[in-house]
Coordinates of C-alpha atoms in Angstrom, one line a residue:
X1309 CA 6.4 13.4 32.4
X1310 CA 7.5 15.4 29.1
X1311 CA 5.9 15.6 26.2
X1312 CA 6.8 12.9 23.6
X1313 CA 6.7 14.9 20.5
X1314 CA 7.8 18.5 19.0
X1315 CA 5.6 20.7 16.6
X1316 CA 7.8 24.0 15.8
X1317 CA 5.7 25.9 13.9
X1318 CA 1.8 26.5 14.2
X1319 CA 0.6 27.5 10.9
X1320 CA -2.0 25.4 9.1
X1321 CA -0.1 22.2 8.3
X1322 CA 1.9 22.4 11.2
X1323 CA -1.4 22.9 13.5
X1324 CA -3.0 19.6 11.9
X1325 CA -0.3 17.7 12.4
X1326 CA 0.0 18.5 16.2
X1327 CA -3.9 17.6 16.1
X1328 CA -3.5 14.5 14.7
X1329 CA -0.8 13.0 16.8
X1330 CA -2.0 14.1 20.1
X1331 CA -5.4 12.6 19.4
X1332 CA -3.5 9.6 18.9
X1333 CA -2.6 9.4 22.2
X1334 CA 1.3 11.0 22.1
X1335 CA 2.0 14.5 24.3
X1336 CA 2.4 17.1 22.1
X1337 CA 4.6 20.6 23.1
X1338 CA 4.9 23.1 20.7
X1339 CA 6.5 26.6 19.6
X1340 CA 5.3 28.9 17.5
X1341 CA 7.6 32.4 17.0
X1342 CA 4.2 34.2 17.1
X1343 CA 3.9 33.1 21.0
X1344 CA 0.3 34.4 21.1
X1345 CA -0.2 31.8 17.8
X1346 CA 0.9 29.3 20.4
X1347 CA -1.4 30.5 23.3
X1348 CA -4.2 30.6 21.5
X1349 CA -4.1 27.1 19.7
X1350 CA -3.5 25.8 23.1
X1351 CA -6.3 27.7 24.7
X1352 CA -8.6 26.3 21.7
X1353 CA -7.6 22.9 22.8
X1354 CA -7.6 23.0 26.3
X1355 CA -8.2 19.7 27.6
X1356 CA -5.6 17.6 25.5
X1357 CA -1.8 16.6 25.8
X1358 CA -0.7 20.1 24.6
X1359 CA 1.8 21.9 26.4
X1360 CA 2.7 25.6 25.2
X1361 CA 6.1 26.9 25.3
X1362 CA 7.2 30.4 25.1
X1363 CA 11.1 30.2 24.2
X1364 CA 13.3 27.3 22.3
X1365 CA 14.7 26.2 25.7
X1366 CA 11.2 26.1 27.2
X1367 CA 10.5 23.9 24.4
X1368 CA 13.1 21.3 24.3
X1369 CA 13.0 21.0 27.9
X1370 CA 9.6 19.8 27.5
X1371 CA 10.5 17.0 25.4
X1372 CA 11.4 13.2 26.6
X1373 CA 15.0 12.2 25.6
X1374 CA 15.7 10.8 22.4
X1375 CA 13.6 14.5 21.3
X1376 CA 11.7 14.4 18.2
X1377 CA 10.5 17.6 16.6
X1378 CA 9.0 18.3 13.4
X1379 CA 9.6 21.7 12.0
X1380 CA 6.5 22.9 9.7
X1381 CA 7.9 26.5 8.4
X1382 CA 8.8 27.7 5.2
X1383 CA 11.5 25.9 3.0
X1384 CA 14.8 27.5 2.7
X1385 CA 16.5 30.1 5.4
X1386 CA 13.9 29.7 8.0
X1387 CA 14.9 26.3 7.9
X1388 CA 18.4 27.0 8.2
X1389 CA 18.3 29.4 10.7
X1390 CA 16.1 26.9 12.9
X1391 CA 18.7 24.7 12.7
X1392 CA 21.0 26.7 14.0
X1393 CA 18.5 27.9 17.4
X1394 CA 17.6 24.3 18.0
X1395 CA 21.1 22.7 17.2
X1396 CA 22.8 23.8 20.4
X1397 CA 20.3 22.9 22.6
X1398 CA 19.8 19.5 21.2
X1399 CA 22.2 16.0 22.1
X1400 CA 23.4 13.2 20.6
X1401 CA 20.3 11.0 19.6
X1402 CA 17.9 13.7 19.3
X1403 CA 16.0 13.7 16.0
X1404 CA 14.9 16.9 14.4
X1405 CA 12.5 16.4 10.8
X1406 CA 11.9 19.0 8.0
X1407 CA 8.3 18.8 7.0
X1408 CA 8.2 21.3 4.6
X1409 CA 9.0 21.5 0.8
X1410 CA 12.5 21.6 1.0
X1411 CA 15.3 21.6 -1.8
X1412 CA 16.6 17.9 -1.4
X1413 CA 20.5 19.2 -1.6
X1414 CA 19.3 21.1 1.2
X1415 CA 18.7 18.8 3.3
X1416 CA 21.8 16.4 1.9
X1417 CA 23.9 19.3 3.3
X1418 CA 21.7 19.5 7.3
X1419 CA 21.4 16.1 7.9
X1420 CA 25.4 15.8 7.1
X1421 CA 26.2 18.6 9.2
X1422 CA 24.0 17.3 12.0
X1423 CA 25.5 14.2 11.8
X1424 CA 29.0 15.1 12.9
X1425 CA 27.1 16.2 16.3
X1426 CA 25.3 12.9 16.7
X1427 CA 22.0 14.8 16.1
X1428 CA 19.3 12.7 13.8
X1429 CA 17.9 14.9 10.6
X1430 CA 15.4 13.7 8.9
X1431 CA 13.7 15.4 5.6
X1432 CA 10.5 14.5 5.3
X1433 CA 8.0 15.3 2.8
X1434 CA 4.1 15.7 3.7
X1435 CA 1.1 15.4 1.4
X1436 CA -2.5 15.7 1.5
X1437 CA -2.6 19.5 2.4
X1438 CA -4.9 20.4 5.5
X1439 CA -7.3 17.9 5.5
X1440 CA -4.6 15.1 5.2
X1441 CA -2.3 16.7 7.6
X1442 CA -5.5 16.4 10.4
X1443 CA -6.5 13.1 9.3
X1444 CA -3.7 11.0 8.2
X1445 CA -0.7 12.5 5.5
X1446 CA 1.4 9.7 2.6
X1447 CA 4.5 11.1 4.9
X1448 CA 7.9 10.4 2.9
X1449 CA 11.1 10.2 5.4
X1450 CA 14.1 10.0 4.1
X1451 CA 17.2 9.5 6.8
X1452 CA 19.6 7.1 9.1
X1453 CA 17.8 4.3 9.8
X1454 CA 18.3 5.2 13.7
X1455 CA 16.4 8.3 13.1
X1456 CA 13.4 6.2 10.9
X1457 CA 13.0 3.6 14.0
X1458 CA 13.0 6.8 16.6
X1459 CA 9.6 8.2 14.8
X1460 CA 8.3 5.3 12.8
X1461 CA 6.1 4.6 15.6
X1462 CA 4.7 8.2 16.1
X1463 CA 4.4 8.6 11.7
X1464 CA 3.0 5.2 11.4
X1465 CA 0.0 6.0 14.0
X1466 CA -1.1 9.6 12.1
X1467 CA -0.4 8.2 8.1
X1468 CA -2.8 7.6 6.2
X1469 CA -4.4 3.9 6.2
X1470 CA -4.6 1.4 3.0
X1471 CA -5.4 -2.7 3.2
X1472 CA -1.1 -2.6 2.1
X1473 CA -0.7 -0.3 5.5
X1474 CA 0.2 3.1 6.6
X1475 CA 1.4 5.4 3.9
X1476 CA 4.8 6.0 5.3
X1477 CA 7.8 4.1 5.0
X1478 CA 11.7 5.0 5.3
X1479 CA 12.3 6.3 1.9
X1480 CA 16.3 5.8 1.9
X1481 CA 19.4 8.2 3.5
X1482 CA 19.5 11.8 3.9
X1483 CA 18.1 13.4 1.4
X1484 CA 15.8 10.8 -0.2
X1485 CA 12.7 11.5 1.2
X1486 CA 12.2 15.5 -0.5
X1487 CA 13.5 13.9 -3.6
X1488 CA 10.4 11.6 -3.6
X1489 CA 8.4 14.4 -1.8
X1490 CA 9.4 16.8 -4.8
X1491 CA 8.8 14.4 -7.9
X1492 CA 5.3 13.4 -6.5
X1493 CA 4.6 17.3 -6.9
X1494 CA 5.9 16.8 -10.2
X1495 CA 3.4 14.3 -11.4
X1496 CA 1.2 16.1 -9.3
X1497 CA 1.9 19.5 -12.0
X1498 CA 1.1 16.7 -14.6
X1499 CA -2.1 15.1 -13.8
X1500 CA -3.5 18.5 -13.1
X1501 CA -2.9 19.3 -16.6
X1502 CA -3.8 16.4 -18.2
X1503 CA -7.1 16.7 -16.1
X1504 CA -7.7 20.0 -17.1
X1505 CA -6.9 19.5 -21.1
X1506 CA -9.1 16.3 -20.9
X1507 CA -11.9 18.8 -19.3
X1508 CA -11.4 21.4 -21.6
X1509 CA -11.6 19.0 -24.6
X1510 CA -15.4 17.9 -23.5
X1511 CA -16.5 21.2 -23.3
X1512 CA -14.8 23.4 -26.0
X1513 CA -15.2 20.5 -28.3
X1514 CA -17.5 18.3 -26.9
X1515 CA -19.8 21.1 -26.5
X1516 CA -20.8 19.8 -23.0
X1517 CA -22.0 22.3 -20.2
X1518 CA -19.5 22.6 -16.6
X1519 CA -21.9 20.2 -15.0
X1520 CA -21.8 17.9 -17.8
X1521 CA -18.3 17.4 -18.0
X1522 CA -18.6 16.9 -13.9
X1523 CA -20.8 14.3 -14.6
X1524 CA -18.3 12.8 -17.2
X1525 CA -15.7 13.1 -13.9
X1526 CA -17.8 11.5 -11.9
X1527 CA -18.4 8.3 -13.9
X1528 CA -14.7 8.2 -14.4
X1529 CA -14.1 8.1 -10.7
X1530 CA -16.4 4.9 -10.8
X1531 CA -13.2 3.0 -13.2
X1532 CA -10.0 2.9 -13.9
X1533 CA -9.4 6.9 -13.5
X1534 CA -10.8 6.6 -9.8
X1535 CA -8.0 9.0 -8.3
X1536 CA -8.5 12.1 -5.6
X1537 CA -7.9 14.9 -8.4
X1538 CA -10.7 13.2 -10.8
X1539 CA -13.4 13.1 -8.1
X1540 CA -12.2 17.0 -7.2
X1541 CA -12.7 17.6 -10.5
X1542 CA -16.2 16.9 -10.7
X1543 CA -16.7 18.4 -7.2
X1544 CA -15.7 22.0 -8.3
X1545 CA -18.1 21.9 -11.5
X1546 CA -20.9 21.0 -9.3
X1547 CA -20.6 24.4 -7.3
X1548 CA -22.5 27.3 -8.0
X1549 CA -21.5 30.9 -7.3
X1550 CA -23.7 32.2 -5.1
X1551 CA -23.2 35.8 -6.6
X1552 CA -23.5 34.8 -10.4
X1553 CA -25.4 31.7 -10.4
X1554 CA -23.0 30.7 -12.9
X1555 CA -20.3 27.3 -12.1
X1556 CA -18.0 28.8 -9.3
X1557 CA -14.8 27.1 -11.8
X1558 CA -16.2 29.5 -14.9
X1559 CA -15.9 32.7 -12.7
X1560 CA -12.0 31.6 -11.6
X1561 CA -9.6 33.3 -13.7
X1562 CA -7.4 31.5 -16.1
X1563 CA -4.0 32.1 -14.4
X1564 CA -2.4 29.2 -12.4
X1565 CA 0.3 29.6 -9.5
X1566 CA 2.6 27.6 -8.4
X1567 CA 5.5 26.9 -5.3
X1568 CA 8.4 25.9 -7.3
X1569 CA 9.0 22.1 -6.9
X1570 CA 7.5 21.0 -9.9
X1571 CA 10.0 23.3 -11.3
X1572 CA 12.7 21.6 -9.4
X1573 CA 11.7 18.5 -10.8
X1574 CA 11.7 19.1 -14.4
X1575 CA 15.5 20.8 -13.4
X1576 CA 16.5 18.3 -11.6
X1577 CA 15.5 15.5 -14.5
X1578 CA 17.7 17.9 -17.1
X1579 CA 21.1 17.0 -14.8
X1580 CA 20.2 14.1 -14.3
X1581 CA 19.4 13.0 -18.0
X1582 CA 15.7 11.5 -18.1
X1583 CA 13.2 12.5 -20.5
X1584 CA 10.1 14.2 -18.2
X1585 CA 8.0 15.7 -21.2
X1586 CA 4.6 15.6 -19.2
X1587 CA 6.0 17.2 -16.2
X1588 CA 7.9 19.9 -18.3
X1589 CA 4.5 20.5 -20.4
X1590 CA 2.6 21.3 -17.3
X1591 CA 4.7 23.4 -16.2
X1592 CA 4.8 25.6 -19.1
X1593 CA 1.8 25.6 -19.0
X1594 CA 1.3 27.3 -15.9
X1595 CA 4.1 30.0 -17.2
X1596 CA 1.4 30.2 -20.2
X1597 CA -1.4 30.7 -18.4
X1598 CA 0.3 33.6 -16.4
X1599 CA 0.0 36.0 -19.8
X1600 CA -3.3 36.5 -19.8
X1601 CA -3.0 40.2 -21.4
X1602 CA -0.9 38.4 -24.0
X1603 CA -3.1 35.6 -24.7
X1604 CA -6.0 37.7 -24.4
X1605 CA -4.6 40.1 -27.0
X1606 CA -3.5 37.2 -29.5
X1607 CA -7.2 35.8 -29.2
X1608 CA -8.5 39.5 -30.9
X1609 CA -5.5 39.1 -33.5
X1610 CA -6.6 35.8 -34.5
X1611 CA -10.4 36.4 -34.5
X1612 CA -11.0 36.5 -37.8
X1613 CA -9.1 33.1 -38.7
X1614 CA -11.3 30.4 -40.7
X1615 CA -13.4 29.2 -38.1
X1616 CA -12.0 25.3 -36.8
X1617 CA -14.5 22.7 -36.4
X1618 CA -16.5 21.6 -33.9
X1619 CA -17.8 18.2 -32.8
X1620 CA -21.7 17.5 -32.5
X1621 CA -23.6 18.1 -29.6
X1622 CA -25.1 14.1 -29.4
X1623 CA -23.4 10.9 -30.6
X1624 CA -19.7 12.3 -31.6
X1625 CA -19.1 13.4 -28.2
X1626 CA -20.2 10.5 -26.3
X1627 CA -17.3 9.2 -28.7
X1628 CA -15.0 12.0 -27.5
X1629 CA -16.4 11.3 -23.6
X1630 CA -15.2 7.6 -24.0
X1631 CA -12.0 8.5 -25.9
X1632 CA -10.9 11.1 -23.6
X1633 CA -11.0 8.7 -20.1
X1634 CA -8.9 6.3 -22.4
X1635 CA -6.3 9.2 -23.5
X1636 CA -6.4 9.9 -20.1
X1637 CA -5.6 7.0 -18.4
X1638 CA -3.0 6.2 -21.0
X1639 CA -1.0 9.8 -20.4
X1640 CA -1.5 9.6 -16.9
X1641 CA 0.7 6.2 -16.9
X1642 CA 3.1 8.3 -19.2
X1643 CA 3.5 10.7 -16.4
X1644 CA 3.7 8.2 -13.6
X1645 CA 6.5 6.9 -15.6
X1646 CA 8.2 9.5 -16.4
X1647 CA 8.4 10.4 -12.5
X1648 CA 9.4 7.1 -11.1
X1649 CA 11.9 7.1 -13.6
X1650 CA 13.5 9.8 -12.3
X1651 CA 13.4 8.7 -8.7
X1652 CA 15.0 5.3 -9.6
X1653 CA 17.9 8.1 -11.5
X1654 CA 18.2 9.9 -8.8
X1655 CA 18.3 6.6 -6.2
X1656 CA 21.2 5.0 -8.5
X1657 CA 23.3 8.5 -8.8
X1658 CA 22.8 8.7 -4.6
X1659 CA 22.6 5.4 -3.5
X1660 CA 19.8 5.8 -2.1
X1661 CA 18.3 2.0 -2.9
X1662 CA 14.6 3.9 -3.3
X1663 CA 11.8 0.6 -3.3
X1664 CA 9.5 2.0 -6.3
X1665 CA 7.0 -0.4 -4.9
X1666 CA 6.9 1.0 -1.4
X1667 CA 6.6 5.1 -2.9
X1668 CA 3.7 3.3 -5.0
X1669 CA 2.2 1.8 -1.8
X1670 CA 2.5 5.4 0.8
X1671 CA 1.0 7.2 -2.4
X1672 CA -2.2 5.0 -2.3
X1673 CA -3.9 7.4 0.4
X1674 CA -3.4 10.9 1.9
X1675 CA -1.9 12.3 -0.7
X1676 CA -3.0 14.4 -3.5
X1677 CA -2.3 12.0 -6.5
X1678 CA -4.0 9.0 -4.7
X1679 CA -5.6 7.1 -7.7
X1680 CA -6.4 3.6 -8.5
X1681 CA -3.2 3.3 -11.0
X1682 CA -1.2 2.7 -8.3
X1683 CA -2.0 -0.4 -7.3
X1684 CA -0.8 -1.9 -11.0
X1685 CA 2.3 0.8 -10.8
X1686 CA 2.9 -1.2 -7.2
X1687 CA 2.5 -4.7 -8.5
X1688 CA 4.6 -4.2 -11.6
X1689 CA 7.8 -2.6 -9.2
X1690 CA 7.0 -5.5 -6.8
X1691 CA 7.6 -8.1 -9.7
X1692 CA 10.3 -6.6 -11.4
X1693 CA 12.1 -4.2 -8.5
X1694 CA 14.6 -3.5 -11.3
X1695 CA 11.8 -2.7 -14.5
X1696 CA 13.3 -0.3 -17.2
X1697 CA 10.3 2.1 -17.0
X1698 CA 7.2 1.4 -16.5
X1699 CA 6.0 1.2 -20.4
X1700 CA 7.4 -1.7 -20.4
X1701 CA 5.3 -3.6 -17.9
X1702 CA 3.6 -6.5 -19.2
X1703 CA 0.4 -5.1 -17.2
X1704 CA 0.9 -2.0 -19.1
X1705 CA 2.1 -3.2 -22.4
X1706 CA -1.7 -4.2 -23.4
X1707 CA -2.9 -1.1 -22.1
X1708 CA -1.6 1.0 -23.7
X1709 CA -1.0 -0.7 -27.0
X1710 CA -5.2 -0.8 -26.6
X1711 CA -5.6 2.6 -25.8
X1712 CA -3.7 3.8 -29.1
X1713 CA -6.5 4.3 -31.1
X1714 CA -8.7 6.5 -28.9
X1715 CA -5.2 8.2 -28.1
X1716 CA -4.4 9.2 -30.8
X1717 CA -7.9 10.3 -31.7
X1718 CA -8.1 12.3 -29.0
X1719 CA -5.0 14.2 -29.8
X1720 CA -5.6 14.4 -32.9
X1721 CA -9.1 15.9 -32.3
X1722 CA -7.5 19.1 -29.9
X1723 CA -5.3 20.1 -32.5
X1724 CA -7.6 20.1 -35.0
X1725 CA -10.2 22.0 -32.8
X1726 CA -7.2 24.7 -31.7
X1727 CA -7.6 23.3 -28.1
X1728 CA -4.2 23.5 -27.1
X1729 CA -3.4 19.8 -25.2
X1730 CA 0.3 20.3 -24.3
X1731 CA 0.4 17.3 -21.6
X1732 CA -1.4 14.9 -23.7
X1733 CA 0.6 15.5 -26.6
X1734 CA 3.2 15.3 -24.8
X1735 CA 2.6 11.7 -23.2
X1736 CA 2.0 10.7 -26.5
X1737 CA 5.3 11.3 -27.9
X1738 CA 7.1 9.8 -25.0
X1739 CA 5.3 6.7 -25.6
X1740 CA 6.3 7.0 -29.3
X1741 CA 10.1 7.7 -28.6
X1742 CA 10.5 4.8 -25.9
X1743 CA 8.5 2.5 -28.4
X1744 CA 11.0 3.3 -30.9
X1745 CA 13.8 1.2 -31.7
X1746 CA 16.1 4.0 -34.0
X1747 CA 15.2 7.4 -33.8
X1748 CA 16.1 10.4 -36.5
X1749 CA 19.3 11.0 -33.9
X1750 CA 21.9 9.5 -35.5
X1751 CA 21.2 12.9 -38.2
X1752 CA 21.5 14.8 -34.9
X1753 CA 25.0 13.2 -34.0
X1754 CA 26.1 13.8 -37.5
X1755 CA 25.3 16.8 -38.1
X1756 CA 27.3 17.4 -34.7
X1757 CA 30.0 15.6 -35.9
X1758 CA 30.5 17.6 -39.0
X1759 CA 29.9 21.1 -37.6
X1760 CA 31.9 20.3 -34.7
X1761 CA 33.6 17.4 -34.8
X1762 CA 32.1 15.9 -31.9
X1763 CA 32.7 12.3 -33.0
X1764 CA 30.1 9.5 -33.6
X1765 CA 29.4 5.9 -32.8
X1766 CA 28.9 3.3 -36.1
X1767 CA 26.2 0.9 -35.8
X1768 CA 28.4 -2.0 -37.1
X1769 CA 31.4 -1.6 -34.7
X1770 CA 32.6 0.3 -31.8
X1771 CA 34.8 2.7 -31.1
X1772 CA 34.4 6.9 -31.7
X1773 CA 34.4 8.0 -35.5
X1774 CA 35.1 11.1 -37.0
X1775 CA 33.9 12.2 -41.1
X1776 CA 34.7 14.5 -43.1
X1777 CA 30.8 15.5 -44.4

């Protein structure tokens, strides 16, 4: 008897995810290009349902009919050209999936040209890194239905488990499922930043120690802000380095990378028309944090500025403690918005038909911006499938109306320390703009107008109008 499943591609998400769907009881073969990558993770497994192939035809002959294979390799080219090995050898039925971070255009394009030969393509993103790969992924598919009922089976046993169910569900056609995949990254960009200002803020102004401001962390993870990146957060400023004694984080230089889909996102949002400012803010950030020489030089050129102020050690910062959770929470809904607002753009401009609530309910465990927030971010897109944005939640309305004080505090108190607090600030204004009923842009469309005669809309009546200013 064949094997039931296809890994192509043995690095380390790719490994974990053969792992964790043989030990749920499905045969495994798999290809690596590297053959003695392939040897060798069989050899270190010998015992289960693995079956090592040394050549594409070895390995597609070792599948059951309908074949599913999952392709973890690198995004772009490789996945082209994979295409192109595997497509001959494939029939009508088959189903081949992208796991990795592809462009969602990208996969629009393979899963139309697969199509015409009856092959199944599905673009799915995976997130939860190693660990969630091994022990159960939020796995977003987006495809035919045909090709969602061949695997649900096999991505419904390895997802990750919540009291609402596995953390996979058929996202919508073709190439729905990166889409989702690649704005999750996005808020992912976000709520690291809005971490890190909020951490930066207790200890620069706050005047609390690394393992203070873990501590602060880890009280948060016992509330609202109970996500995965909050409990990292005060996981890393527990750790020691063993060489300096000092907190492992302080020794980490100040430079950021990144893969490029939070990029994507905040690109993506610009054609399609839909305000991202937290994503975008992140992700300058990033690009800031990469001129270290710069910043490093500026820092010497400012150093004899008037000293800024700085918050007292006891009482004002248990103030700053309790109003930075609440700034917190409240941009990290800003964000959350921001991104599911964009998925519902992008599902209108595709026809996709994208359920908010089901992205809300896959993203509740395995991934990397698991948090407690979504369970009121689900409920609100179950009542109202069709809400504006989510600011405008009832649930949310008296939250953040609430938090407004502390807010604005909070943001307040960073610029007037010099702490820069980009994503915060950035939330904030959002929330003021979509709160706003007339904003200063009717100046903007008439200074248009008269430089350019670009026409303008009346308030009183319709039609286009043109003035000489």
């Amino acid at each position: 008897m064949g094997s039931r499943f296809g890994i192509v591609g043995l690095g380390t998400m790719g490994r974990n995810l053969a792992l964790n769907i043989e030990s749920r009881g499905v045969p495994v073969a798999v290809w690596n290009r590297e053959i003695d990558w392939t040897e060798a993770f069989v050899r270190d497994h010998a015992g289960r349902r693995f079956s090592a192939t040394r050549t594409l035809e070895e390995f597609v002959g070792a599948l059951e009919r309908p074949r599913r294979i999952m392709m973890m390799i690198p995004a772009g080219d490789p996945v082209d050209s994979m295409c192109s090995a595997l497509g001959p050898l494939l029939a009508p039925g088959d189903v081949l999936i992208d796991g990795g971070n592809s462009w969602f255009e990208d996969t629009r394009r393979r899963e139309a040209d697969l199509r015409t030969e009856g092959i199944h393509f599905l673009g799915c993103g995976v997130s939860g890194g190693e660990d969630g790969a091994r022990e159960g992924p939020s796995l977003m598919p987006g495809g035919s239905v045909e090709a969602w009922r061949a695997v649900s089976g096999v991505f419904e046993a390895i997802a990750a488990k919540t009291e609402a169910g596995p953390c996979v569900t058929h996202v919508g056609p073709d190439g729905a499922g990166h889409f989702v995949k690649m704005v999750h990254n996005g808020i992912e960009y976000a709520d690291m930043q809005l971490i890190a200002e909020a951490w930066d803020l207790l200890r620069r102004a706050g005047g609390l120690s690394t393992a203070e401001a873990g501590e602060a962390f880890g009280a948060w993870n016992d509330g609202p802000l109970e996500s995965y990146l909050v409990e990292l957060t005060a996981r890393v400023s527990r750790v020691r380095d063993p060489d300096t004694g000092h907190p492992l984080v302080d020794m980490v230089l100040d430079k950021a990378g990144q893969k490029g889909t939070g990029k994507w996102t905040a690109q993506v949002a610009l054609t399609l028309g839909i305000p991202v400012p937290t994503i975008a803010a992140a992700i300058d950030a990033r690009f800031m944090s990469s001129l270290k020489d710069a910043r490093v030089a500026a820092a010497d050129a400012y150093a004899g500025a008037p000293g800024l102020p700085r918050l007292p050690r006891s009482g004002g910062r248990r103030e700053l403690i309790e109003g930075a959770a609440t700034a917190l929470y409240a941009a990290r809904v800003c964000a959350y918005a921001q991104g599911l607002a964009l998925i519902r753009a992008a599902s209108d401009a595709f026809g996709w038909s994208v359920d908010l609530s089901e992205i809300a309910r896959i993203w509740k465990a395995g991934c990397i911006i698991r948090a407690r927030l979504l369970d009121p971010i689900r409920e609100a897109f179950a009542v109202e499938p069709r809400l504006t944005n989510l600011l405008v939640a009832p649930a949310f309305v008296t939250v953040l109306a609430t938090a407004q004080p502390a807010w604005r505090d909070v943001v307040g108190a960073a610029a007037g320390h010099g702490i820069p607090a980009p994503a915060h600030a950035a939330s904030l204004a959002y929330f003021d703009a979509f709160r706003t009923a007339r904003l200063p842009q009717n100046l903007t469309q008439a200074q248009r107008d008269a430089f350019g005669a670009h026409t303008y809309e009346r308030v009183d009546r319709p039609g286009a109008f043109h003035s000489e200013w």
